[in-house]
Short mmCIF file of C-alpha atoms in Angstrom, two decimals:
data_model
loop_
_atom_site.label_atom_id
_atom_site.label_comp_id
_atom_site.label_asym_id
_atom_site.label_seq_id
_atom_site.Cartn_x
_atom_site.Cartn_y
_atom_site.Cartn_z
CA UNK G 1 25.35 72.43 35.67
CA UNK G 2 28.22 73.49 37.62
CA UNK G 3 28.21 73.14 41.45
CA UNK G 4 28.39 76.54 43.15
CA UNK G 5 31.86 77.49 45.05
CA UNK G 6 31.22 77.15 49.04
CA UNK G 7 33.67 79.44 50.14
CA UNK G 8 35.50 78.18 53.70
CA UNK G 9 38.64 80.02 54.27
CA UNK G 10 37.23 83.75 54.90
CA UNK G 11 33.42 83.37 55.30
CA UNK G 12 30.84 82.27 58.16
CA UNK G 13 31.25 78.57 59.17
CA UNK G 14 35.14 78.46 58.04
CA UNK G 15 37.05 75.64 60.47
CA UNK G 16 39.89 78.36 60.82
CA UNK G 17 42.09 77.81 63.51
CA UNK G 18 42.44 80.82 66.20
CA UNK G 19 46.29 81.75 65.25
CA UNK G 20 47.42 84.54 68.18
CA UNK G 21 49.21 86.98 66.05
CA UNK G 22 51.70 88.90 68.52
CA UNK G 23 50.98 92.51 68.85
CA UNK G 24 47.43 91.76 67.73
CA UNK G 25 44.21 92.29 69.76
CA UNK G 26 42.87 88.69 70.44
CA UNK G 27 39.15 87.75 71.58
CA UNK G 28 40.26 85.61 74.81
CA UNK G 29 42.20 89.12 75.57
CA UNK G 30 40.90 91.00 78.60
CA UNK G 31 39.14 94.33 77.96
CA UNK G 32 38.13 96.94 80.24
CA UNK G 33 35.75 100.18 80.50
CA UNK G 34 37.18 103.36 82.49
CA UNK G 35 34.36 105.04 83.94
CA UNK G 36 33.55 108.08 85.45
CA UNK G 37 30.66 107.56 87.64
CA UNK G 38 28.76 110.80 87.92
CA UNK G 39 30.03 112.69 84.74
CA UNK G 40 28.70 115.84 85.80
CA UNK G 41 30.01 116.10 89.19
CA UNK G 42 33.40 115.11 89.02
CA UNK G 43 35.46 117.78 88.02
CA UNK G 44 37.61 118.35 84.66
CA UNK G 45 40.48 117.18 86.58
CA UNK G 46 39.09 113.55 87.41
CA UNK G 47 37.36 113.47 84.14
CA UNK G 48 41.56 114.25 81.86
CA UNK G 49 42.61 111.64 84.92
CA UNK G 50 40.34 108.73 83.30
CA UNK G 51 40.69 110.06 79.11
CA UNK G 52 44.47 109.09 80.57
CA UNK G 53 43.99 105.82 82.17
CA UNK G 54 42.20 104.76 78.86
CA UNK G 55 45.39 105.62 77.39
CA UNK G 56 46.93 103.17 79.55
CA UNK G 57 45.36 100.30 79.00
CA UNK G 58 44.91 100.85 75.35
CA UNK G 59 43.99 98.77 72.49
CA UNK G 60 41.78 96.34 75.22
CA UNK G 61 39.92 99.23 76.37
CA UNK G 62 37.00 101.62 75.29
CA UNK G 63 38.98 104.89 74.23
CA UNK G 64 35.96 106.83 72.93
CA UNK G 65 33.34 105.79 75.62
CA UNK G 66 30.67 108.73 76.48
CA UNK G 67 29.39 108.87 79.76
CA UNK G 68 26.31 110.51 80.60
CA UNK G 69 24.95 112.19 83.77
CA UNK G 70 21.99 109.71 84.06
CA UNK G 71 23.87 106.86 83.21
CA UNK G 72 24.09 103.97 86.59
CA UNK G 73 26.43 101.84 86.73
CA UNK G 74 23.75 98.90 86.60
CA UNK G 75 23.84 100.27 82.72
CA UNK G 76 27.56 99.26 82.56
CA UNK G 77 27.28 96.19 84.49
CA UNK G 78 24.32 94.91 82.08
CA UNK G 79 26.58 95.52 79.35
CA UNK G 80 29.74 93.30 80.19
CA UNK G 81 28.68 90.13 79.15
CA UNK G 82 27.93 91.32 75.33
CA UNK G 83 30.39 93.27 74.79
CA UNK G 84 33.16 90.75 76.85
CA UNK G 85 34.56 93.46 79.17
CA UNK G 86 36.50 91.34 81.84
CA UNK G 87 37.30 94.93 84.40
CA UNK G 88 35.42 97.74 85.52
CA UNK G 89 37.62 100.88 86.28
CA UNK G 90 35.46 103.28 88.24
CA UNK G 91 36.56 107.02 88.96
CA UNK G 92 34.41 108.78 91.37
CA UNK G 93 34.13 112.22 93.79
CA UNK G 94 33.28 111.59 97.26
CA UNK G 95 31.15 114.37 99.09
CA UNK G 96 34.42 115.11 101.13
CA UNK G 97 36.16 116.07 97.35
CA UNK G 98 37.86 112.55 97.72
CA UNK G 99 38.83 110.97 94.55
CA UNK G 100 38.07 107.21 94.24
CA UNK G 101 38.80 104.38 92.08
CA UNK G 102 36.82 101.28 92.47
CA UNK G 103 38.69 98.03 90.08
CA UNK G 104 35.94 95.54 89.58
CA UNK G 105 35.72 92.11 87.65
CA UNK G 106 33.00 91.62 85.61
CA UNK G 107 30.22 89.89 85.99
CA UNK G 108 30.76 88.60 89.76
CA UNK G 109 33.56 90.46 91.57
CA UNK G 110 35.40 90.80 93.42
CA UNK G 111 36.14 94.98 93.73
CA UNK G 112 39.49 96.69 95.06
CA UNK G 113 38.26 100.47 96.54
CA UNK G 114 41.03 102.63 96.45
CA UNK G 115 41.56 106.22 97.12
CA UNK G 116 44.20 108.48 94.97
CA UNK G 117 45.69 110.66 97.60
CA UNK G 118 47.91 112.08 94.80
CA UNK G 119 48.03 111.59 90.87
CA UNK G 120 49.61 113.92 88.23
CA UNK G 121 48.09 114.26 84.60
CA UNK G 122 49.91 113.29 81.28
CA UNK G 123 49.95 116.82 80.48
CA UNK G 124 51.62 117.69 83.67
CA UNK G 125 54.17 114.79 83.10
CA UNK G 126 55.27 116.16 79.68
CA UNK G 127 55.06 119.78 81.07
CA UNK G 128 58.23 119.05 83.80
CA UNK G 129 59.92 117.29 80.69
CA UNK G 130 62.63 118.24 78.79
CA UNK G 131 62.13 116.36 75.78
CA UNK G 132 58.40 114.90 76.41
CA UNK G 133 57.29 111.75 73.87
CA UNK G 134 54.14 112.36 72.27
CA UNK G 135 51.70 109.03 72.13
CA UNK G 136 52.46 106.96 68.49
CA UNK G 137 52.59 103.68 67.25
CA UNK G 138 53.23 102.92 71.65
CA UNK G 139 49.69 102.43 72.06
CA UNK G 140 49.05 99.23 69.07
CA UNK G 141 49.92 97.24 71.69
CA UNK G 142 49.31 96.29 75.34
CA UNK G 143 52.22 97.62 77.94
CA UNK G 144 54.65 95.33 80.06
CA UNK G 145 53.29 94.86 83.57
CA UNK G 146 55.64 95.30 86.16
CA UNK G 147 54.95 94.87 89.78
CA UNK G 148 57.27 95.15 92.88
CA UNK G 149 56.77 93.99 96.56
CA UNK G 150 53.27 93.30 96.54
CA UNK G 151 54.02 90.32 99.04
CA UNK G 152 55.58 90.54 102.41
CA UNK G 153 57.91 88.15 103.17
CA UNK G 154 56.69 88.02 106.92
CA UNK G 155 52.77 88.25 105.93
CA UNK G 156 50.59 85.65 106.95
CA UNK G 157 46.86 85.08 107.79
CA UNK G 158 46.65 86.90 110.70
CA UNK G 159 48.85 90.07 109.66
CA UNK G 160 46.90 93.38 109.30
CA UNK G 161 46.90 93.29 105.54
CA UNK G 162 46.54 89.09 105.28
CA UNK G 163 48.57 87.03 102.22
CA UNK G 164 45.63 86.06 100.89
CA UNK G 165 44.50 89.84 100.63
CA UNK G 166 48.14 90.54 98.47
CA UNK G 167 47.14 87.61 96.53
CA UNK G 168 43.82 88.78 95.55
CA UNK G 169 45.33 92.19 94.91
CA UNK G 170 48.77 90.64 92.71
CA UNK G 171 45.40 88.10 90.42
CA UNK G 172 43.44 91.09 90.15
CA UNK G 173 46.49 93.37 88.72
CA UNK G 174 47.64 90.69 86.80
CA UNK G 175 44.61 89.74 84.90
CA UNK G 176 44.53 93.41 83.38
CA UNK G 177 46.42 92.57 80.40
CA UNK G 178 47.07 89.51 78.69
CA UNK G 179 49.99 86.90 79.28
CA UNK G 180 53.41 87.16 77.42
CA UNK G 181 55.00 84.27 76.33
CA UNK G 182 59.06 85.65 76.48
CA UNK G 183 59.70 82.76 73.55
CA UNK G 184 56.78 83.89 71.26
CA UNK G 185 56.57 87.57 72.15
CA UNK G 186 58.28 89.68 69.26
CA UNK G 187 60.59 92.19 71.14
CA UNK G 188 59.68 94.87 69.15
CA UNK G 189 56.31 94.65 69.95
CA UNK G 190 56.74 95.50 73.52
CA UNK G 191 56.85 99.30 73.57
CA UNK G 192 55.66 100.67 76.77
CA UNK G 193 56.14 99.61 80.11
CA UNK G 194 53.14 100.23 83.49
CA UNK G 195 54.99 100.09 87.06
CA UNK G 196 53.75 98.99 89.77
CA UNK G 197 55.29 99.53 93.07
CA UNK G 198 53.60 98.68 96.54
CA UNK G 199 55.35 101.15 99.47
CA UNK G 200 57.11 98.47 101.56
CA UNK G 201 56.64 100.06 105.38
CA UNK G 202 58.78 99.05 107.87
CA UNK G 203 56.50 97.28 110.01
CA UNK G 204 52.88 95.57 109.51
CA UNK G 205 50.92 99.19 110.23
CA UNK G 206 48.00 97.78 107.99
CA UNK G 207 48.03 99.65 105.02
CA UNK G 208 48.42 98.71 101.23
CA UNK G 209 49.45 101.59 99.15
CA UNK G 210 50.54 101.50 95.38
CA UNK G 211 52.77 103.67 93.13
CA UNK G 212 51.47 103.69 89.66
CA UNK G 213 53.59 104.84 87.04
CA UNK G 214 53.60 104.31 83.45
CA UNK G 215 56.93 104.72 80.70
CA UNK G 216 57.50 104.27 76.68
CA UNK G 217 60.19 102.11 75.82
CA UNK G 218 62.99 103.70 73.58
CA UNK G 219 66.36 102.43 72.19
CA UNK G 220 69.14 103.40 70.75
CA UNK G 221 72.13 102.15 69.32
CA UNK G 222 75.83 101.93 71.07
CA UNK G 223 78.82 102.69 69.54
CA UNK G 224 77.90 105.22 67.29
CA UNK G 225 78.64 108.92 67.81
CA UNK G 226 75.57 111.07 68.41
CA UNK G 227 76.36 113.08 64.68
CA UNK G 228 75.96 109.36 62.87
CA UNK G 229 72.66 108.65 64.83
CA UNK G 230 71.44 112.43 63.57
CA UNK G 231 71.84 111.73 59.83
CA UNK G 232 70.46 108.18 59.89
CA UNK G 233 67.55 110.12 61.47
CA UNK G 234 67.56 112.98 59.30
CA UNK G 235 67.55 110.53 56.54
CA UNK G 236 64.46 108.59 57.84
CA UNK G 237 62.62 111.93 57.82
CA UNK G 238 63.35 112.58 54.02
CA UNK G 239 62.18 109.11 52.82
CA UNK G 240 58.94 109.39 55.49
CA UNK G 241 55.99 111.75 53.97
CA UNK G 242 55.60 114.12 57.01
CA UNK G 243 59.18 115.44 57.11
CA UNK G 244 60.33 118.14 59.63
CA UNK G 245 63.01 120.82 59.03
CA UNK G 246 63.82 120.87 62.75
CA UNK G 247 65.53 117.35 62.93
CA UNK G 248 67.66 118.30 59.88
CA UNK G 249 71.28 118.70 61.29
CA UNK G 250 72.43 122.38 59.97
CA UNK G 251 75.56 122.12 57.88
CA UNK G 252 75.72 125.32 55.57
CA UNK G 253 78.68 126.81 57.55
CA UNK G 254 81.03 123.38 57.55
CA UNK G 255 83.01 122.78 54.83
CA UNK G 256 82.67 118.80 54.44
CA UNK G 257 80.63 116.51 56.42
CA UNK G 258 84.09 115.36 57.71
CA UNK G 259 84.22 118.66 59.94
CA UNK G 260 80.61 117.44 61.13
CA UNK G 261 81.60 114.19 62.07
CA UNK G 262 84.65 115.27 64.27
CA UNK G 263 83.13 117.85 65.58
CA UNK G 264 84.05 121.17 63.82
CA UNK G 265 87.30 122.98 63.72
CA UNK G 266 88.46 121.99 67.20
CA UNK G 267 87.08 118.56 67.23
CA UNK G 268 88.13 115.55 69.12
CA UNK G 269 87.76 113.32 66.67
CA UNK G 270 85.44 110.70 66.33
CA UNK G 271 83.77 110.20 69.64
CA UNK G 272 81.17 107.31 70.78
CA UNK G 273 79.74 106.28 73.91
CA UNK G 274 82.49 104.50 74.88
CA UNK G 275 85.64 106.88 73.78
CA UNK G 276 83.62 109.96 75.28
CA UNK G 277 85.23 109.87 78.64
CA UNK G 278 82.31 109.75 80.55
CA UNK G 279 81.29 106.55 82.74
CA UNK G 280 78.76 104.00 80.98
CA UNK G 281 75.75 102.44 82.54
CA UNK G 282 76.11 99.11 81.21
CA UNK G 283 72.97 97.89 83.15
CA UNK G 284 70.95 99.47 80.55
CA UNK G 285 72.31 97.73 77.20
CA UNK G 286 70.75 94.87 75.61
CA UNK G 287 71.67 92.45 72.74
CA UNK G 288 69.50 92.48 69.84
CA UNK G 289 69.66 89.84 67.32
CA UNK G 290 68.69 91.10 64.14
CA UNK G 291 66.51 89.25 61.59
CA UNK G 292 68.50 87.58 58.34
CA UNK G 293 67.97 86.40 55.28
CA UNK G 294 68.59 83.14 55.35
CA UNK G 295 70.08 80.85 52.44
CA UNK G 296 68.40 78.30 51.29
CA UNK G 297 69.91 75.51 48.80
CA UNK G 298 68.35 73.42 46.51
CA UNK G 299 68.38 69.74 46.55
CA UNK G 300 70.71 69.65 43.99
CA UNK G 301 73.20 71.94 46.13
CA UNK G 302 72.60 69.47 48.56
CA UNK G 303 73.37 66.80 47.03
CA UNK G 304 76.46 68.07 45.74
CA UNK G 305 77.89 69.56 49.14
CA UNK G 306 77.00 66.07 50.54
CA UNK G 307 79.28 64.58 48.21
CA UNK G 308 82.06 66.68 48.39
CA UNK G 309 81.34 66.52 52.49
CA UNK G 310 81.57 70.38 52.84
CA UNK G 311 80.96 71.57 55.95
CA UNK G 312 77.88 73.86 56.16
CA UNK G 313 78.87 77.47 56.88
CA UNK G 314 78.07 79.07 59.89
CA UNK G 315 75.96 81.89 60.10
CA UNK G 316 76.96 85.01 61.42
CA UNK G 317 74.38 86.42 64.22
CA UNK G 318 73.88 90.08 63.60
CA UNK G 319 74.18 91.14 67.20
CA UNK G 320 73.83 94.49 68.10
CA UNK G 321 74.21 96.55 71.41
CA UNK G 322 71.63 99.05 72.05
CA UNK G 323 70.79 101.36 75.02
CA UNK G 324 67.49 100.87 76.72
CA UNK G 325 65.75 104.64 78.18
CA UNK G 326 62.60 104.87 79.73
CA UNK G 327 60.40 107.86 79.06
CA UNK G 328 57.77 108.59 81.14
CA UNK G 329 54.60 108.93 79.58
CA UNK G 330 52.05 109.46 82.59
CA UNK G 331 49.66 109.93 84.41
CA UNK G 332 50.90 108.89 87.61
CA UNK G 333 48.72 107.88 91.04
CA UNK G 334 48.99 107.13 94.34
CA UNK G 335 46.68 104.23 95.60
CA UNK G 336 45.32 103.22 99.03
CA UNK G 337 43.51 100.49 99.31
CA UNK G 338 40.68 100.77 101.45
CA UNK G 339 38.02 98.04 101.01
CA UNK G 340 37.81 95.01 99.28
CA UNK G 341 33.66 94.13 98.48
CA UNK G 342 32.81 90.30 97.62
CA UNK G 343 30.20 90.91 94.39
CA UNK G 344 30.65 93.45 91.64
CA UNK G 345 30.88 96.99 93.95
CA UNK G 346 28.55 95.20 96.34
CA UNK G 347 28.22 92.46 98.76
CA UNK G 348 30.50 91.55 101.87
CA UNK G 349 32.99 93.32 102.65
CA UNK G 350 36.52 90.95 102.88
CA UNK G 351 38.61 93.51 104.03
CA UNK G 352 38.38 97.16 105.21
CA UNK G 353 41.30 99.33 106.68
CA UNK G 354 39.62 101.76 109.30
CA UNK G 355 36.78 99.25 110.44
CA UNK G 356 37.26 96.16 111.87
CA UNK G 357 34.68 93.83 113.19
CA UNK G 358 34.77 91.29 116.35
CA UNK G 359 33.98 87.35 115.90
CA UNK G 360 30.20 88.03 117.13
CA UNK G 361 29.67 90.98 114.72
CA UNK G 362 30.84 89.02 111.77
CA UNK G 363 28.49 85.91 112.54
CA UNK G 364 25.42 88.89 112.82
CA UNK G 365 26.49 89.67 109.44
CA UNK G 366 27.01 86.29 108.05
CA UNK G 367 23.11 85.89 109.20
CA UNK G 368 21.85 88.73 107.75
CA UNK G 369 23.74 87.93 104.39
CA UNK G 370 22.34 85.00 104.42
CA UNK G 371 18.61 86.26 104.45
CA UNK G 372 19.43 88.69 101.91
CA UNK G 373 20.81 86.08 99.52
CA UNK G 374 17.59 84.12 100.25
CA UNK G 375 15.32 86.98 99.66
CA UNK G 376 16.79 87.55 96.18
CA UNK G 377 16.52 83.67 95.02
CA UNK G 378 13.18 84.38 96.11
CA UNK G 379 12.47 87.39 93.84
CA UNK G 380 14.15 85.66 91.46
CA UNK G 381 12.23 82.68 91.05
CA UNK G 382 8.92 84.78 91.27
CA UNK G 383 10.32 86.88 88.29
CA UNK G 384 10.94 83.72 86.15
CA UNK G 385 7.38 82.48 87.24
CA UNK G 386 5.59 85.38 86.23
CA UNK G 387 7.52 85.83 82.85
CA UNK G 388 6.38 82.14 82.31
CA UNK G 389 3.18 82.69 83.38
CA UNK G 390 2.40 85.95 80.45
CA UNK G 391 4.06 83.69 77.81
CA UNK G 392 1.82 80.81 78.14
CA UNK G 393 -0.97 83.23 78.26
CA UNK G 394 0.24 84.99 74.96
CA UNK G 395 0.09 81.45 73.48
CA UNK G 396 -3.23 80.88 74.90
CA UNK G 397 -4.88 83.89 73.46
CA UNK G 398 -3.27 83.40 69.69
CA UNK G 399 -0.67 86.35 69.86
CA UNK G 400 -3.09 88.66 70.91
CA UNK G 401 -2.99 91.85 73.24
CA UNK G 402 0.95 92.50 72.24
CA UNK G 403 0.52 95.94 73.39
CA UNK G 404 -0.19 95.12 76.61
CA UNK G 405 2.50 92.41 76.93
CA UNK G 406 5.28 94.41 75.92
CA UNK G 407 6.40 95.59 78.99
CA UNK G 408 7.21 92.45 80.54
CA UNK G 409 9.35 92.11 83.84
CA UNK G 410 12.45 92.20 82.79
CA UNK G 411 14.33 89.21 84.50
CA UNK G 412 17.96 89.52 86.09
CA UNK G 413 20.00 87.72 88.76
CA UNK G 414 21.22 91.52 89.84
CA UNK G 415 19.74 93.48 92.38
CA UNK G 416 19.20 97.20 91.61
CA UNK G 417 18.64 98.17 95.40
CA UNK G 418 22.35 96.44 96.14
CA UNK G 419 24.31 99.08 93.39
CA UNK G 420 25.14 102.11 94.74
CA UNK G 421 27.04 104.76 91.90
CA UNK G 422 29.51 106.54 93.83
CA UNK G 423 29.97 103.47 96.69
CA UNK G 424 28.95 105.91 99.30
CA UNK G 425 25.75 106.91 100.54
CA UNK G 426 25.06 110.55 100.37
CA UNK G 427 27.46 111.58 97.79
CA UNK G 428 26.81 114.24 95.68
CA UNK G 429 25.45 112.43 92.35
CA UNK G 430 22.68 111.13 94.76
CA UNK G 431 22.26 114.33 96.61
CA UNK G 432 21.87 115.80 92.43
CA UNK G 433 19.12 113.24 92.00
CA UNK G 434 17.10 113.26 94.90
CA UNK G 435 17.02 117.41 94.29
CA UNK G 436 15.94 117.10 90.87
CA UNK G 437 13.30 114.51 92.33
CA UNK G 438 12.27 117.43 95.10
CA UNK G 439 11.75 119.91 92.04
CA UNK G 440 9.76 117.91 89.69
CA UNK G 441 12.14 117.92 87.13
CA UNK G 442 12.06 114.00 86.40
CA UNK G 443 8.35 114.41 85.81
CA UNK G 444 9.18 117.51 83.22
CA UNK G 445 11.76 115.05 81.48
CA UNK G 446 8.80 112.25 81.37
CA UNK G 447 5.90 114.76 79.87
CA UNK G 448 8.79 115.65 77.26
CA UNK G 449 9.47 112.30 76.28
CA UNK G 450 6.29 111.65 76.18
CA UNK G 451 4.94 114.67 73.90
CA UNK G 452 7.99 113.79 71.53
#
């Protein structure tokens, strides 16, 4: 009887290697959520502001998340470690109209609280442009992160905003998207570009404020006249299946192509980039090495040019010169920072701009950390006792009484009185709740769930 075929390339259990394909999504990758905490109260405007930050950090995000009105942000945080999100984004709506945005690593911390004093939608970006780039094949893979004076030169420990506080911040921007390795990294994979941009003030006033701006990466070639360029695009068009009339160049009243090429009647002849007349941005033009076949002899070829000690032929590089043009694609934001927490939109507070607290008041709160971190291990370890405690009595009594052991305490190293949704007490998602709390309308949700 023939052995049956184990298969161990494709299936469960295969000893694959992990290859890291560029331009592919990878599992060590870090992925992110973009929340809007309080999805009924922040406004249409805050709500398009974080569909376009998804866009952003697109493929490692969740682009069709749905946020619900009772949803907590305990919900999210429970979720992390399955799913492998690495970053929180948090939009929110202060009481004072105030838009936040809280950047948290998951599952520990720390979180970055900053407010957007300004930001401008995609839709608004491509509005105020001439010739706007829709979103394509731009968001397959994850943008180039630039960042610019995030470090002072004269900042030190003591400064208003410390080194170590611009070191945090540069890690925590950083670990957004993952590495690129400049010798591995296929250049055509790189296709949009996020900017960074920390307002360098003249003088150590204490604040940390960041530009956020985000472009699409488009070339073209040099040293071919803008007519040329047209018909290799026009031509691209006819061979593609979704073909538009509009990028056809009109030649019905010209006579020969040659009259299109020139220019017309009173053309100057053939005219490039560089014969135009006007002055060239050279800054802007990369070489680009295009791929070629390479020939490959047999051993008998070899052998034979060994003998006749032929020189092996050089290859020619297929260099080409090609203009770089950013695009902007949006949305773009102005960040403060305001307050950097310890834990994941909790705990002590590192840093804060407005407050700042004396030698004594930090030991006080150093002290009363300290009994609140010792009050949890202690609820902790009475959680895990009771949960042991109902299984051995399940054992005990045969399997019996599962009804009544179904609700077990659930068991969790977080604390649900430390998370706060909006970061700020009194907001308006908690002022929504603790209304519908005053009118009874939790208790009409429970008797409906329950008659269902």
């Amino acid at each position: 009887m023939a052995r049956k075929r184990t298969k161990k390339r494709t299936h469960v259990g295969a000893n694959n290697p992990d290859v890291d394909t560029a331009g592919h999504a990878n599992a060590k990758n870090p992925k992110s959520m973009v929340i809007r905490i309080g999805a009924g109260e922040v406004g249409s405007s805050v709500s398009q502001l974080a569909a376009d930050v998804r866009k952003v950090m697109e493929p490692g995000t969740a682009s069709r998340l749905k946020e619900r009105r009772g949803n907590r942000l305990r919900d999210y945080a429970v979720m992390c470690g399955p799913l492998g999100v690495t970053h929180l984004m948090l939009f929110s709506r202060s009481e004072g109209g105030n838009t936040n945005l809280r950047m948290a690593l998951a599952p520990r911390g720390p979180t970055l609280n900053f407010r957007v004093e300004k930001y401008s939608l995609c839709k608004d970006v491509q509005r105020a442009q001439r010739h706007p780039k829709s979103g394509g094949k731009e968001y397959i893979t994850p943008p180039l992160l630039v960042m610019n004076n995030f470090t002072r030169p004269d900042s030190d420990a003591k400064s208003k905003v410390p080194r170590h506080l611009e070191t945090l911040a540069t890690t925590v921007f950083q670990s957004l998207f993952p590495p690129i390795n400049p010798q591995a990294t296929p250049l055509k994979t790189i296709r949009r570009v996020l900017l960074l941009n920390r307002e360098q003030s003249e003088e150590d006033d204490g604040t940390f404020i960041v530009n956020f701006r985000h472009y699409a990466i488009t070339t073209r070639s040099t040293g071919v006249s803008k007519p040329l360029r047209r018909l290799n695009a026009a031509e691209q068009f006819l061979s593609s299946k979704t073909s538009r009339k509009g990028k056809m160049p009109n030649l019905g009243k010209l006579e020969d192509v040659a009259d299109y090429m020139i220019g017309g009647e009173n053309g100057e002849g053939y005219v490039t980039d560089a014969t135009s007349g006007s002055e060239l941005d050279t800054d802007n033009e990369i070489e680009v090495v295009g791929s070629t076949t390479r020939k490959v002899l047999s051993a008998k070829a070899r052998q034979a040019a060994a003998q006749n000690e032929a020189e092996p032929e050089e290859e020619e590089e297929n260099v080409e010169r090609r203009a770089v043009k950013l695009v902007e694609l949006g949305p773009r934001m102005r960040l403060r920072l305001t307050k950097v927490e310890e834990g994941l939109c909790s705990g002590k507070v590192m840093w804060h701009e407005y407050i700042h607290k004396s030698k004594e008041e930090i030991k006080e709160l150093e002290k009363r950390w300290e009994k609140r971190r010792q009050e949890k291990e202690a609820r902790r370890k009475e959680q895990k006792e009771n949960v042991e405690r109902k299984k051995k009595a399940k054992a005990q009594s045969g399997g019996k009484g599962d009804d009544e052991d179904e609700d077990e305490e659930y068991y969790t190293d977080m604390d649900v009185d430390e998370f706060d949704s909006e970061g700020l007490a009194g907001d308006a998602e908690y002022q929504v709740n603790e209304k519908m709390e005053e009118d009874g309308e939790w208790e009409d949700e429970a008797e409906e769930i329950a008659n269902s």
